[in-house]
Every structure is written in C-alpha cells, then in structure tokens.
CSV table of C-alpha atoms and ligand atoms in Angstrom, one decimal:
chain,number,residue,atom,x,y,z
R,21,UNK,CA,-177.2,68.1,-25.1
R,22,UNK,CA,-178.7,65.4,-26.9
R,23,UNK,CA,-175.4,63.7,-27.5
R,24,UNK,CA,-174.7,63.4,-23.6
R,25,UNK,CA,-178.3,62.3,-22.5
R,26,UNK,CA,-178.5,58.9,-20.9
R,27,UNK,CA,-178.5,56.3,-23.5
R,28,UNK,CA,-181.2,53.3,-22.8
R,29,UNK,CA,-180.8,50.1,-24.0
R,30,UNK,CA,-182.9,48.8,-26.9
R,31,UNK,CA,-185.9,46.4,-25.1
R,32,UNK,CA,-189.2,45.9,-25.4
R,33,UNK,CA,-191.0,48.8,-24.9
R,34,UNK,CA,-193.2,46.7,-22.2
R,35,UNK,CA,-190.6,45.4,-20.0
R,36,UNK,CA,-190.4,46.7,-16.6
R,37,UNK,CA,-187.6,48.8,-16.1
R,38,UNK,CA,-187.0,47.8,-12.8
R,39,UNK,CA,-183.9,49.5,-12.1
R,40,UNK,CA,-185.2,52.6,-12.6
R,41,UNK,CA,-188.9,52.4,-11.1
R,42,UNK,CA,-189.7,52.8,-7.5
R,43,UNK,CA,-191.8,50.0,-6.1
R,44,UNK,CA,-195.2,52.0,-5.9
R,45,UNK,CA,-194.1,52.9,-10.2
R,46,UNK,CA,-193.5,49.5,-10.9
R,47,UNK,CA,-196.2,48.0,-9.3
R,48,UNK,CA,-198.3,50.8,-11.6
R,49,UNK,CA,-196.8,49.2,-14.6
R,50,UNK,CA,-197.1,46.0,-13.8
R,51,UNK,CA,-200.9,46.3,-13.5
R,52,UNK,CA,-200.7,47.6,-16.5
R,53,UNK,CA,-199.1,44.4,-18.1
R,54,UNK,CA,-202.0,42.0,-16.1
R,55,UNK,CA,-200.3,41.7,-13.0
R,56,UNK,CA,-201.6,41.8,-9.5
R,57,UNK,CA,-200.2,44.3,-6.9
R,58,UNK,CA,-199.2,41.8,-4.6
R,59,UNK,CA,-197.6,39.8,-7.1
R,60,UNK,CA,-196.0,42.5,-8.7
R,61,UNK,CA,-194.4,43.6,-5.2
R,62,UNK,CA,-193.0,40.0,-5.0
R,63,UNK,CA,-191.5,40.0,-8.1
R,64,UNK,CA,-189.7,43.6,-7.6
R,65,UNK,CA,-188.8,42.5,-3.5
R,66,UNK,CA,-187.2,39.5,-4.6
R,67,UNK,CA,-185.1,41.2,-7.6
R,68,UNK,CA,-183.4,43.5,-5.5
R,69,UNK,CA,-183.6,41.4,-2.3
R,70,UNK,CA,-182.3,38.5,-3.8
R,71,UNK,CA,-181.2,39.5,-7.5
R,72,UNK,CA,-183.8,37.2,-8.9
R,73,UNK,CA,-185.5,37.9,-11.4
R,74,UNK,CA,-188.0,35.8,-12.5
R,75,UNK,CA,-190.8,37.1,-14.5
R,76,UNK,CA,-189.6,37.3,-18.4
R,77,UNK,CA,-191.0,41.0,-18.5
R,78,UNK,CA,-188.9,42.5,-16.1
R,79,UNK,CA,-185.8,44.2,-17.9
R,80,UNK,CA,-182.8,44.7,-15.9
R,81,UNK,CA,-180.4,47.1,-17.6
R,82,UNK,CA,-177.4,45.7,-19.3
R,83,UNK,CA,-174.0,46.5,-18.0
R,84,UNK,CA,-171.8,43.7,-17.6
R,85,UNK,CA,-169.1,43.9,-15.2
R,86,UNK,CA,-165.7,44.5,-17.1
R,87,UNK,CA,-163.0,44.6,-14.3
R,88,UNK,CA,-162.9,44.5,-10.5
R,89,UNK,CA,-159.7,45.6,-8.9
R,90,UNK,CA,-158.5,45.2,-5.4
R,91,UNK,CA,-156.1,47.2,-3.1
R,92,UNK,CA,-156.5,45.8,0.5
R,93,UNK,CA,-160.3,46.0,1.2
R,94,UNK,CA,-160.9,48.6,-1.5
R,95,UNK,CA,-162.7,47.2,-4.6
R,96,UNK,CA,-162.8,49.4,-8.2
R,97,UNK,CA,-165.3,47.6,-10.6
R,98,UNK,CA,-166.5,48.9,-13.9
R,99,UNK,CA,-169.2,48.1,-16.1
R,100,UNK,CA,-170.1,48.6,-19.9
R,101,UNK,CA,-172.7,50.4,-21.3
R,102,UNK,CA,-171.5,50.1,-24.6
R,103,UNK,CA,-167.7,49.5,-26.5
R,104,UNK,CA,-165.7,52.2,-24.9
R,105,UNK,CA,-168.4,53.3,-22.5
R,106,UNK,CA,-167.8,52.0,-18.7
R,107,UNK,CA,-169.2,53.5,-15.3
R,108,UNK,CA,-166.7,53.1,-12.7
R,109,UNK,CA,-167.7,52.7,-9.1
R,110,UNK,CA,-165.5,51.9,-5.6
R,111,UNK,CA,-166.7,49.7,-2.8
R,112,UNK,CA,-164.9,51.2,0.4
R,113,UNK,CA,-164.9,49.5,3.8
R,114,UNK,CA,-165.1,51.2,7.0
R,115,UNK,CA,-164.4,49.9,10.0
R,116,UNK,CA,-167.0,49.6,12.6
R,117,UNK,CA,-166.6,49.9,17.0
R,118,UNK,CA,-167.3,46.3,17.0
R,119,UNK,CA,-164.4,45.0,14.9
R,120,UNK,CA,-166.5,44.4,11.9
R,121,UNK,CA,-166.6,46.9,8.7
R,122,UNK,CA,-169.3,47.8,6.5
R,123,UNK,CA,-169.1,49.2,3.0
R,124,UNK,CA,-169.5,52.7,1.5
R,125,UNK,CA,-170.5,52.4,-2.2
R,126,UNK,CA,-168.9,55.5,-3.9
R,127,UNK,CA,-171.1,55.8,-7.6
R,128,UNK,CA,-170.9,57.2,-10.9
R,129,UNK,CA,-173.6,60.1,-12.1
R,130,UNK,CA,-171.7,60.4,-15.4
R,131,UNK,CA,-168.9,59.1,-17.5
R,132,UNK,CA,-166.5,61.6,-17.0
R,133,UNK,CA,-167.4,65.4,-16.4
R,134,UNK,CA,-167.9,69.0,-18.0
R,135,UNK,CA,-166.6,70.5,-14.8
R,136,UNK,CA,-162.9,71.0,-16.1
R,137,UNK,CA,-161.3,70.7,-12.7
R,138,UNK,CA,-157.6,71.6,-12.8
R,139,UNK,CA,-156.7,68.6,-10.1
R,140,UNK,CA,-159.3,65.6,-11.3
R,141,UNK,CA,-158.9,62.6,-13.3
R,142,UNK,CA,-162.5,62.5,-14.6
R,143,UNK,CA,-162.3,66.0,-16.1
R,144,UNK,CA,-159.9,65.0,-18.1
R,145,UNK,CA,-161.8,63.0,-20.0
R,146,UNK,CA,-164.4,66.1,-20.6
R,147,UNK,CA,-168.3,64.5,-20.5
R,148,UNK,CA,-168.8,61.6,-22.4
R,149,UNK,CA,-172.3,61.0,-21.3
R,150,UNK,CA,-174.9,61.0,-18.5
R,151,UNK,CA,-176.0,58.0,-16.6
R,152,UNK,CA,-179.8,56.8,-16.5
R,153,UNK,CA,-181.3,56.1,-13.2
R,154,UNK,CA,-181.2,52.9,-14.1
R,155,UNK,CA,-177.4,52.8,-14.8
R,156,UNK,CA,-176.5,54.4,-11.1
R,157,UNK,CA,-179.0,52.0,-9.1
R,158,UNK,CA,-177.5,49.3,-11.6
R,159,UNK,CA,-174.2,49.9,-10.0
R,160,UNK,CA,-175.6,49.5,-6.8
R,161,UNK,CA,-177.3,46.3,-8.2
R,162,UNK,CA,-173.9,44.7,-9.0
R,163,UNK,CA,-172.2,45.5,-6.4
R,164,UNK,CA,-175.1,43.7,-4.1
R,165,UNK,CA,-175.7,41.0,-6.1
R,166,UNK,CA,-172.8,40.2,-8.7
R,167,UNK,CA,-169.8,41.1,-6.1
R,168,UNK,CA,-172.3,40.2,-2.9
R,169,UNK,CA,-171.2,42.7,-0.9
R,170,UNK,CA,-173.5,44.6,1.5
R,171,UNK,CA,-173.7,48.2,1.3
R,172,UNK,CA,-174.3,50.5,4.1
R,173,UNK,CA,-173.8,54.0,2.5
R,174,UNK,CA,-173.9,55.5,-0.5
R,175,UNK,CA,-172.0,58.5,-2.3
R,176,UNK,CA,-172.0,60.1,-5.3
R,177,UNK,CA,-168.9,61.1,-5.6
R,178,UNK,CA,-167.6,58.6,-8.5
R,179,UNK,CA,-167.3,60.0,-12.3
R,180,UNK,CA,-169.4,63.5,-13.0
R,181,UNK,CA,-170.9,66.5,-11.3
R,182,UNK,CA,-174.5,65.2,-9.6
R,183,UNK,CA,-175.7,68.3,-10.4
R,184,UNK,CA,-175.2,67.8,-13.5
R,185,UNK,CA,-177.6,65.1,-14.3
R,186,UNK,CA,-179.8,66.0,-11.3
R,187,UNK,CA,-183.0,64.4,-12.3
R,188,UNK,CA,-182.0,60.9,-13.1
R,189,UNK,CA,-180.0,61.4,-10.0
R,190,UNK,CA,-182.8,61.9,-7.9
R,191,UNK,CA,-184.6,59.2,-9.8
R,192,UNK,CA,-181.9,56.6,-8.5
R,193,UNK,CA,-182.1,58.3,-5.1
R,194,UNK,CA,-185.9,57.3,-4.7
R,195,UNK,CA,-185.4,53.4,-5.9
R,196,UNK,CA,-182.1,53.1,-3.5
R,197,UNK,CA,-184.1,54.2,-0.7
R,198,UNK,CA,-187.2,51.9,-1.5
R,199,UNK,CA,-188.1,49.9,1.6
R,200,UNK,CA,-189.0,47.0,-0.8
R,201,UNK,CA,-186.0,47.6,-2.6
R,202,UNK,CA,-182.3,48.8,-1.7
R,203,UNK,CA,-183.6,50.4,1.3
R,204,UNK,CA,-180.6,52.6,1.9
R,205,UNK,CA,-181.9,54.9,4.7
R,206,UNK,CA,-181.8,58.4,3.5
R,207,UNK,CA,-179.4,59.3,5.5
R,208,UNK,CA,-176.3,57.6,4.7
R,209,UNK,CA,-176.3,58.9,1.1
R,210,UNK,CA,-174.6,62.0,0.3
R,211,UNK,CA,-174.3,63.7,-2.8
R,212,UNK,CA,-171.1,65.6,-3.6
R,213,UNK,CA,-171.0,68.7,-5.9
R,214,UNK,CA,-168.1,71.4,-7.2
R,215,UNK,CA,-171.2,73.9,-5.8
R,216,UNK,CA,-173.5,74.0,-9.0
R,217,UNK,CA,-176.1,76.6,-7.1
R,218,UNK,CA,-179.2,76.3,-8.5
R,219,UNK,CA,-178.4,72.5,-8.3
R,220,UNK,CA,-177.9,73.1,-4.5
R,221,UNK,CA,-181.5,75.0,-4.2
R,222,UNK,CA,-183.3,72.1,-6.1
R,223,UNK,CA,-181.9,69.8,-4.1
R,224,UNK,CA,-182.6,71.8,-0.9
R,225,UNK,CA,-186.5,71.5,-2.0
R,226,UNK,CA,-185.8,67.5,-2.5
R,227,UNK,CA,-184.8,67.0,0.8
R,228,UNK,CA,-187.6,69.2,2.3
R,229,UNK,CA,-189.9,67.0,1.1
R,230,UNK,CA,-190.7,63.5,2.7
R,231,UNK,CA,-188.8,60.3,3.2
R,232,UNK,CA,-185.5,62.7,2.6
R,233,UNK,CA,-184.8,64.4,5.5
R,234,UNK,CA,-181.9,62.8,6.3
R,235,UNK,CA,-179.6,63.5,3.1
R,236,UNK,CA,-176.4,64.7,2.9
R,237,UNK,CA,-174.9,67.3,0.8
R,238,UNK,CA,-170.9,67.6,0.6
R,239,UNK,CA,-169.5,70.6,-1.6
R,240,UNK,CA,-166.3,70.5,-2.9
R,241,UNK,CA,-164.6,73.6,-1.5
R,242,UNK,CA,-160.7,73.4,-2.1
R,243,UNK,CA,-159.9,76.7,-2.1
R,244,UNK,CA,-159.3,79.5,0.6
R,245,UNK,CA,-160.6,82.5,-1.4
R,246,UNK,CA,-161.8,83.2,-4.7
R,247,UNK,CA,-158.8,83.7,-6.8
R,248,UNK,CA,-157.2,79.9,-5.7
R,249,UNK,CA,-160.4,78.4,-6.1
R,250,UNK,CA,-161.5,80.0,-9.5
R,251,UNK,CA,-157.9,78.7,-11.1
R,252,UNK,CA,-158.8,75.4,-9.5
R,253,UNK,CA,-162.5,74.6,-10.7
R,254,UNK,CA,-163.8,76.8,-13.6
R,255,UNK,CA,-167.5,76.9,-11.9
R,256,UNK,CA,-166.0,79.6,-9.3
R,257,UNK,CA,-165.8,81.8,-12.0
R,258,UNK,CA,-169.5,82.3,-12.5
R,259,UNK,CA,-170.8,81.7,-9.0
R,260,UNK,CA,-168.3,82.6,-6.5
R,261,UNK,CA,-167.5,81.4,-2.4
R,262,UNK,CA,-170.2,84.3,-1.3
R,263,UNK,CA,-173.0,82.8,-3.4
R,264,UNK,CA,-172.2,79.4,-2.7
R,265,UNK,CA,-171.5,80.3,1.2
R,266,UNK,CA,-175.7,81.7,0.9
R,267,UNK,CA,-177.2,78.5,-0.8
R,268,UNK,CA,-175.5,76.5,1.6
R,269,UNK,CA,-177.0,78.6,4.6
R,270,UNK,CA,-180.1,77.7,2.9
R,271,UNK,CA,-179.7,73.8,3.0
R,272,UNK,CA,-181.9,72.5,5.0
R,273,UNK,CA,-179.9,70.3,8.2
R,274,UNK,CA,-181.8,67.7,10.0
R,275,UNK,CA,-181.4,67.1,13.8
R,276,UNK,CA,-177.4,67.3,14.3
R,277,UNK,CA,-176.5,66.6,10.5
R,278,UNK,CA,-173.9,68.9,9.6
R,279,UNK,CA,-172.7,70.3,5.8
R,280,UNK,CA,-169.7,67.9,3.9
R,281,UNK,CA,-166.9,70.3,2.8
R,282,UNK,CA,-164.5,68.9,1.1
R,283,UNK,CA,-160.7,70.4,0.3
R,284,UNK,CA,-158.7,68.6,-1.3
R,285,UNK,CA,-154.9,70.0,-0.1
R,286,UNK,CA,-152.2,70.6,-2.5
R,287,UNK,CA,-149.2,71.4,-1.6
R,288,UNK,CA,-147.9,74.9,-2.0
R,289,UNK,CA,-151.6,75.6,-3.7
R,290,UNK,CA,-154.2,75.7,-1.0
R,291,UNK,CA,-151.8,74.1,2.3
R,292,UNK,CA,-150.4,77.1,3.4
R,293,UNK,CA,-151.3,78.5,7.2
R,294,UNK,CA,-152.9,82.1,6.0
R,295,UNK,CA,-155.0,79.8,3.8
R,296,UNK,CA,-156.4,77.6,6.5
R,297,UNK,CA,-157.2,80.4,8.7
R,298,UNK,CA,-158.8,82.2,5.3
R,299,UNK,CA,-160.7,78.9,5.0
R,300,UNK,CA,-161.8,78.8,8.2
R,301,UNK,CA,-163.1,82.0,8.4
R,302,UNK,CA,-165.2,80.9,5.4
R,303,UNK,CA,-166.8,78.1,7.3
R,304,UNK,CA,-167.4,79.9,10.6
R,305,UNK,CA,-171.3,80.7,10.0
R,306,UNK,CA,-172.1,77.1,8.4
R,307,UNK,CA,-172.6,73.9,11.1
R,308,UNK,CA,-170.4,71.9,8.7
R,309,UNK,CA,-167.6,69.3,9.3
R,310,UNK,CA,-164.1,69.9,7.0
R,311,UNK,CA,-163.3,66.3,5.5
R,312,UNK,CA,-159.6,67.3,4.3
R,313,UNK,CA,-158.4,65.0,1.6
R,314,UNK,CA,-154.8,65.0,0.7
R,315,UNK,CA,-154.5,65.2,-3.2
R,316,UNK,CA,-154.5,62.2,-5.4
R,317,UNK,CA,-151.8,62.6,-8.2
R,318,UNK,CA,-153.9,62.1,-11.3
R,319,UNK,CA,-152.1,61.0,-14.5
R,320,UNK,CA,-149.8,63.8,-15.4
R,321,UNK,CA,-150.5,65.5,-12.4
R,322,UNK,CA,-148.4,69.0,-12.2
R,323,UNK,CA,-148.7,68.1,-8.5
R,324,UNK,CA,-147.2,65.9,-6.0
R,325,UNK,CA,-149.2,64.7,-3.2
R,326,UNK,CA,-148.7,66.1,0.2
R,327,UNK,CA,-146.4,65.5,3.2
R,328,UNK,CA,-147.9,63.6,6.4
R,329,UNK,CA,-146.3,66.7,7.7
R,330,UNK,CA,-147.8,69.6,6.3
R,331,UNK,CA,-151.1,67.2,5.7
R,332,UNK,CA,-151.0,67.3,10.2
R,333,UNK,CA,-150.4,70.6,10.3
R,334,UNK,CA,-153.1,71.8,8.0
R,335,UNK,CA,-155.8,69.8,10.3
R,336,UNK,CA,-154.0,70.6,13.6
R,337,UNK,CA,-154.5,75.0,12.6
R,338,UNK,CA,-158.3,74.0,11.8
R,339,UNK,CA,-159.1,72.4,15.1
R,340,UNK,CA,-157.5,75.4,16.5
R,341,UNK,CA,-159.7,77.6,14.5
R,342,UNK,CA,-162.5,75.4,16.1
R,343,UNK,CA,-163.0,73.7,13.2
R,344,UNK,CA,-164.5,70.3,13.6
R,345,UNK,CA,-162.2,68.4,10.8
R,346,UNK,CA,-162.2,64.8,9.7
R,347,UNK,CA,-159.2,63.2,7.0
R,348,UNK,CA,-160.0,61.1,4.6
R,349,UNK,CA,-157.8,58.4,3.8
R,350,UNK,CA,-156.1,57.6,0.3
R,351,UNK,CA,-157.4,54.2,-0.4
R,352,UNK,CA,-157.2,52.8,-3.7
R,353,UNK,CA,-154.5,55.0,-4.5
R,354,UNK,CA,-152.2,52.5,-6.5
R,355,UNK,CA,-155.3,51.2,-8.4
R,356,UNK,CA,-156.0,55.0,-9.5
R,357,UNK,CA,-159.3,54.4,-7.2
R,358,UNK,CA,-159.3,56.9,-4.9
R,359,UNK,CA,-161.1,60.3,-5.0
R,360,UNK,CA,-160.5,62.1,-8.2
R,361,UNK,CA,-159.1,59.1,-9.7
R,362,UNK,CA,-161.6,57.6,-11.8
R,363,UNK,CA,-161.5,57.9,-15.6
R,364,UNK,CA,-160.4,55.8,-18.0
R,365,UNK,CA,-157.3,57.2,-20.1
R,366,UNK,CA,-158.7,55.2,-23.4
R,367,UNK,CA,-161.8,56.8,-23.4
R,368,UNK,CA,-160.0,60.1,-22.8
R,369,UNK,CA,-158.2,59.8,-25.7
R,370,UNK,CA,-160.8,58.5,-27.9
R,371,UNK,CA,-163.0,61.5,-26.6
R,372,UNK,CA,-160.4,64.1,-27.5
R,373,UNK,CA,-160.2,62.8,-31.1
R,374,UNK,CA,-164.0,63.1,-31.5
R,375,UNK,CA,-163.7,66.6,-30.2
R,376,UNK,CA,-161.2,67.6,-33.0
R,377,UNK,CA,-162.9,65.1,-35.6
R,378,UNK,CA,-166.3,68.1,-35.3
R,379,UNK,CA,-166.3,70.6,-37.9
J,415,SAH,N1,-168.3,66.4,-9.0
J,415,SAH,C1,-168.5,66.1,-7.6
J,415,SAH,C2,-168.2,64.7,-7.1
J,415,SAH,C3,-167.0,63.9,-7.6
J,415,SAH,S1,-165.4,64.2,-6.9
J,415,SAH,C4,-167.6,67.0,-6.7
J,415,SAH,O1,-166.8,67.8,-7.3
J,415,SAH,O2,-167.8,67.1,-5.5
J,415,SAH,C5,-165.4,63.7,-5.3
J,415,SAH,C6,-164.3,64.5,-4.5
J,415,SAH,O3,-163.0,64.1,-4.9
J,415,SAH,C7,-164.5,66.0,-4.6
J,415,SAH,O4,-164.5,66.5,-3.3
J,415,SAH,C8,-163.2,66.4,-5.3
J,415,SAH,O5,-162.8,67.7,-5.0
J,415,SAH,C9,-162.2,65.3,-4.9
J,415,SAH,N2,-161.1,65.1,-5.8
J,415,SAH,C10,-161.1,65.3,-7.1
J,415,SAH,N3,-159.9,65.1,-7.6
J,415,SAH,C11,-159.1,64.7,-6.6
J,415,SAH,C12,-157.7,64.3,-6.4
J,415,SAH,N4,-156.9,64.2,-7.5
J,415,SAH,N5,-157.3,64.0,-5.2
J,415,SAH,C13,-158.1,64.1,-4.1
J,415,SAH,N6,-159.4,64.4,-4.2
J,415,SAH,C14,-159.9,64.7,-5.4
C-alpha cells in the first residue's frame, strides 16, 4: 500500500502542519517550538479565519490551484499535488428560504478510487493515491480563502471511497470542525461510502464519541437486490445488501437525523417499477431518506442518462411505498462536475500505462 499512502510534502521537519493539526495539537506543537498558548491560538485562528499566515514556522501544504470551472453557480476547481497529481473538489450552491444561497463543499478523500464501479468516472482511473488530512482540509482552505467563498456543508463525496482512507479522513473531520478553525458544525458534513462495513462500524464508534453526534453517513445503494447491485459495484460481492442493511441498523442517529441512501437510476438497469418496490422493501426497517440521483453519463458511458419521465415515476412509486425521497439535481453536468464525474482522463491514461509497465 505504500505506493498509494498520502504523500507529504518535503518541509522542515519543525514547521507546524497546520492543515492537518487540530487547534488543541497545534497549540502542543507550538509550545514545543517556544511559543506561548495564547499566541499560538492567534496564530492558528487567524490562518484559517482569515488565511493569514504569519509566523514563518507554520507550513501550509502546497497545492496550487490549477483550474476552476464554472457552470451557473456550480464551481469545479482542482489543485496539484504534484505533475499529474490533482484533487478535484465542487463548490455547490443551495438555495436558502430567504432568497440567499449558501455553499455545499463536495471534497476529495483520494485521487481516484479502487472501488471499480461499473457507472463512475473516478473508478476509471483505478487509485492513484490517498489524500493527507492536510490535503482534504487544504481543499476546504482554498475554497475559503483563494476562491472566498463561504462554506456551509461539507461532503465527501468527491474522488475515492472515504472508507478507504478512513483515518486521515477523520483527521480532516476533527480540524474542519475546530471552533477556532473551520468550525463546520458536525452536522452538516456527511460522508458517503459504496458500504465498506467495517468502515461503517468504525465510523459508528467515531460519531459515538463527543463533538460528533451530529454526522452524517450516506451509503451508496443503487441497486434493488443483490444480483443488480453486485454487477454494479464489485464491493457487493463480498459484503452483500443483508450485511450492509445490519451495520446500518447499527449507525448511531441523533435526534431526527435520518440515514443518506443514495441510488443513482439507470435506465433499464435499476429504474424499473418491481425494482423500486424491491428497493423499498429494502429501506422499510431503516429511518433513512432516498436521495435518487439520475445517472451522470461518464466518458464512454454504456449508458444514457434517464428520462424526466421515468426519473418522476421512479420517485412518485417510492413516496407511494412511503418512502420519504429527495432528487438531486445534475449540476455541473456539462463541466463533467457532477456526482460520479470527477477524474481526470490524463491521469487515467497515464495510470493505465503504469499498470501494464509492472512486471
Ligand atoms: N465512494 C463514495 C463517494 C463518492 S461518489 C460513494 O460511493 O458513496 C458520490 C455519489 O455519486 C455516490 O452515491 C455514487 O453512487 C454517485 N455516482 C457515481 N457515479 C455516478 C454517475 N455517473 N452519475 C450519478 N451519480 C453517480
């Protein structure tokens, strides 16, 4: 695994990594350099408050911002890491009651992914490599501070499986929901997964414990039974709907929070009536909300995406099952930004020839 572990920049090995430190860690290390607490807690407030950073010891990763592209209010930007390395992230507005709109900030845990989804971009790039704490709060960091946008919620459901890379994951979680930093409540991030189990259970004991009550977990679903869904994501083959159905009874719900399941619909795949009312059945004992997402064409997609249509009529036979169903839109599309369109087709190709270039 060595090859796919987060890669740090070279730095002095006594800089303050503040991207990847909580403020009560980087406060510890500061002392450690001759700094006073107060001080220190000045120094890591105002770099994430204001993107100043003023004190020659603190190390900010470095990922340049390489592209930002718009479609309406919808903003794709990546960064390098290093010469054919990039995270992508998308800045989404929603619109607000009062006329106003705030922004989601959908991240990267990885470039690309292992998963081997039959209907995602990413996963046709295979994994290139993990992201560092530092590199998912630094996408946060740019999108705050280089593009200036606020950011009200965050998702990880960018490049890669969370799962995947859960530690530095969880890492990034505590520094975005520092009160002296980011100070994204708990509750409006939400990790996504293709239903890695034991990732589920680890994360189940994360937001047990305090300060995380609040976090969401959305699971990919997208299929009505176990024969559609094992030909669509390979991970159904060695832990199937019933396990994944029990770890998710497990998951610990806050208050009225409710489960994220997510099924992407393909047409004449997983849209048909039978397979809603299969799905349904599925979802009766979890309090969950069904965020239908109509499919994204990726590059060379075998599929089309779906009719407004049969799109309506899928949602329409859920709420009749009782299903409580929301539909995500399709923004980004034409800037290959929306969900499971990230990747970069370079770096896929370049990825495929290392592959074959290994004895
Ligand atoms: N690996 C994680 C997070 C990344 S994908 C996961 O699988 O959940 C985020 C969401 O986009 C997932 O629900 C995934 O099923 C969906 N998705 C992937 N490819 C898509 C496509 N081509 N069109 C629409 N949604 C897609």
């Amino acid at each position: 695994m060595s090859s796919v572990s987060p890669r740090r920049d070279a730095q002095d090995e006594r800089a303050l990594r503040i991207l990847e430190l909580t403020s009560a860690q980087f406060i510890d290390q500061a002392r450690a350099l001759g700094r006073s607490a107060p001080i220190a807690l000045e120094l890591y407030r105002s770099a994430y408050r204001m993107g100043r950073i003023e004190d020659t010891s603190i190390h900010v990763e470095h990922m340049p911002l390489t592209r930002t592209q718009e479609e309406g209010d919808t903003i794709k930007f990546t960064q390098q890491l290093q010469a054919g390395e990039e995270t992508e992230s998308v800045l989404i507005p929603m619109r607000k009651r009062s006329g106003g709109h705030s922004r989601t900030l959908c991240v990267s845990s990885q470039i690309g992914c292992a998963m081997g989804c039959g209907f995602c971009e990413t996963a046709q790039m295979g994994l290139i490599r993990n992201l560092s704490a530092a590199q998912i709060v630094g996408q946060w960091f740019a999108a705050r501070h280089t593009l200036g946008h606020e950011v009200k919620n965050i998702v990880f459901m960018g490049m890669g499986e969370p799962m995947d890379n859960l530690d530095e994951v969880l890492q990034a979680i505590r520094v975005l929901v520092d009160h002296n930093g980011p100070s994204i409540p708990s509750g409006n991030i939400t990790i996504s997964t293709v239903g890695r189990i034991d990732g589920i259970r680890r994360l189940a004991e994360f937001v047990r414990s305090d300060g995380f009550h609040r976090m969401n977990l959305a699971v990919s679903v997208n299929g009505p039974d176990d024969e559609v869904r094992s030909s669509l994501m390979p991970i159904n083959r060695g832990m199937n709907m019933e396990a994944l159905r029990e770890a998710l009874m497990d998951f610990p719900l806050h208050g009225g929070a409710a489960l994220l399941i997510e099924y992407v619909l393909i047409p004449d795949v997983n849209d048909s009536d039978r397979q809603c009312d299969q799905l349904c059945a599925w979802l009766k004992p979890l309090r969950c909300s069904l965020n239908v997402i109509p499919y994204n064409p990726r590059r060379d997609s075998p599929w089309e995406a779906p009719e407004e249509s049969s799109i309506d009529r899928f949602i329409a036979r859920a709420m009749g099952n009782g299903q409580f169903v929301k539909r995500r839109g399709t923004k980004g599309r034409d800037v290959m930004a929306a969900c499971g369109q990230l990747g970069n087709p370079e770096i896929r190709k370049s990825a495929r020839t290392r592959r074959l270039e290994k004895p």
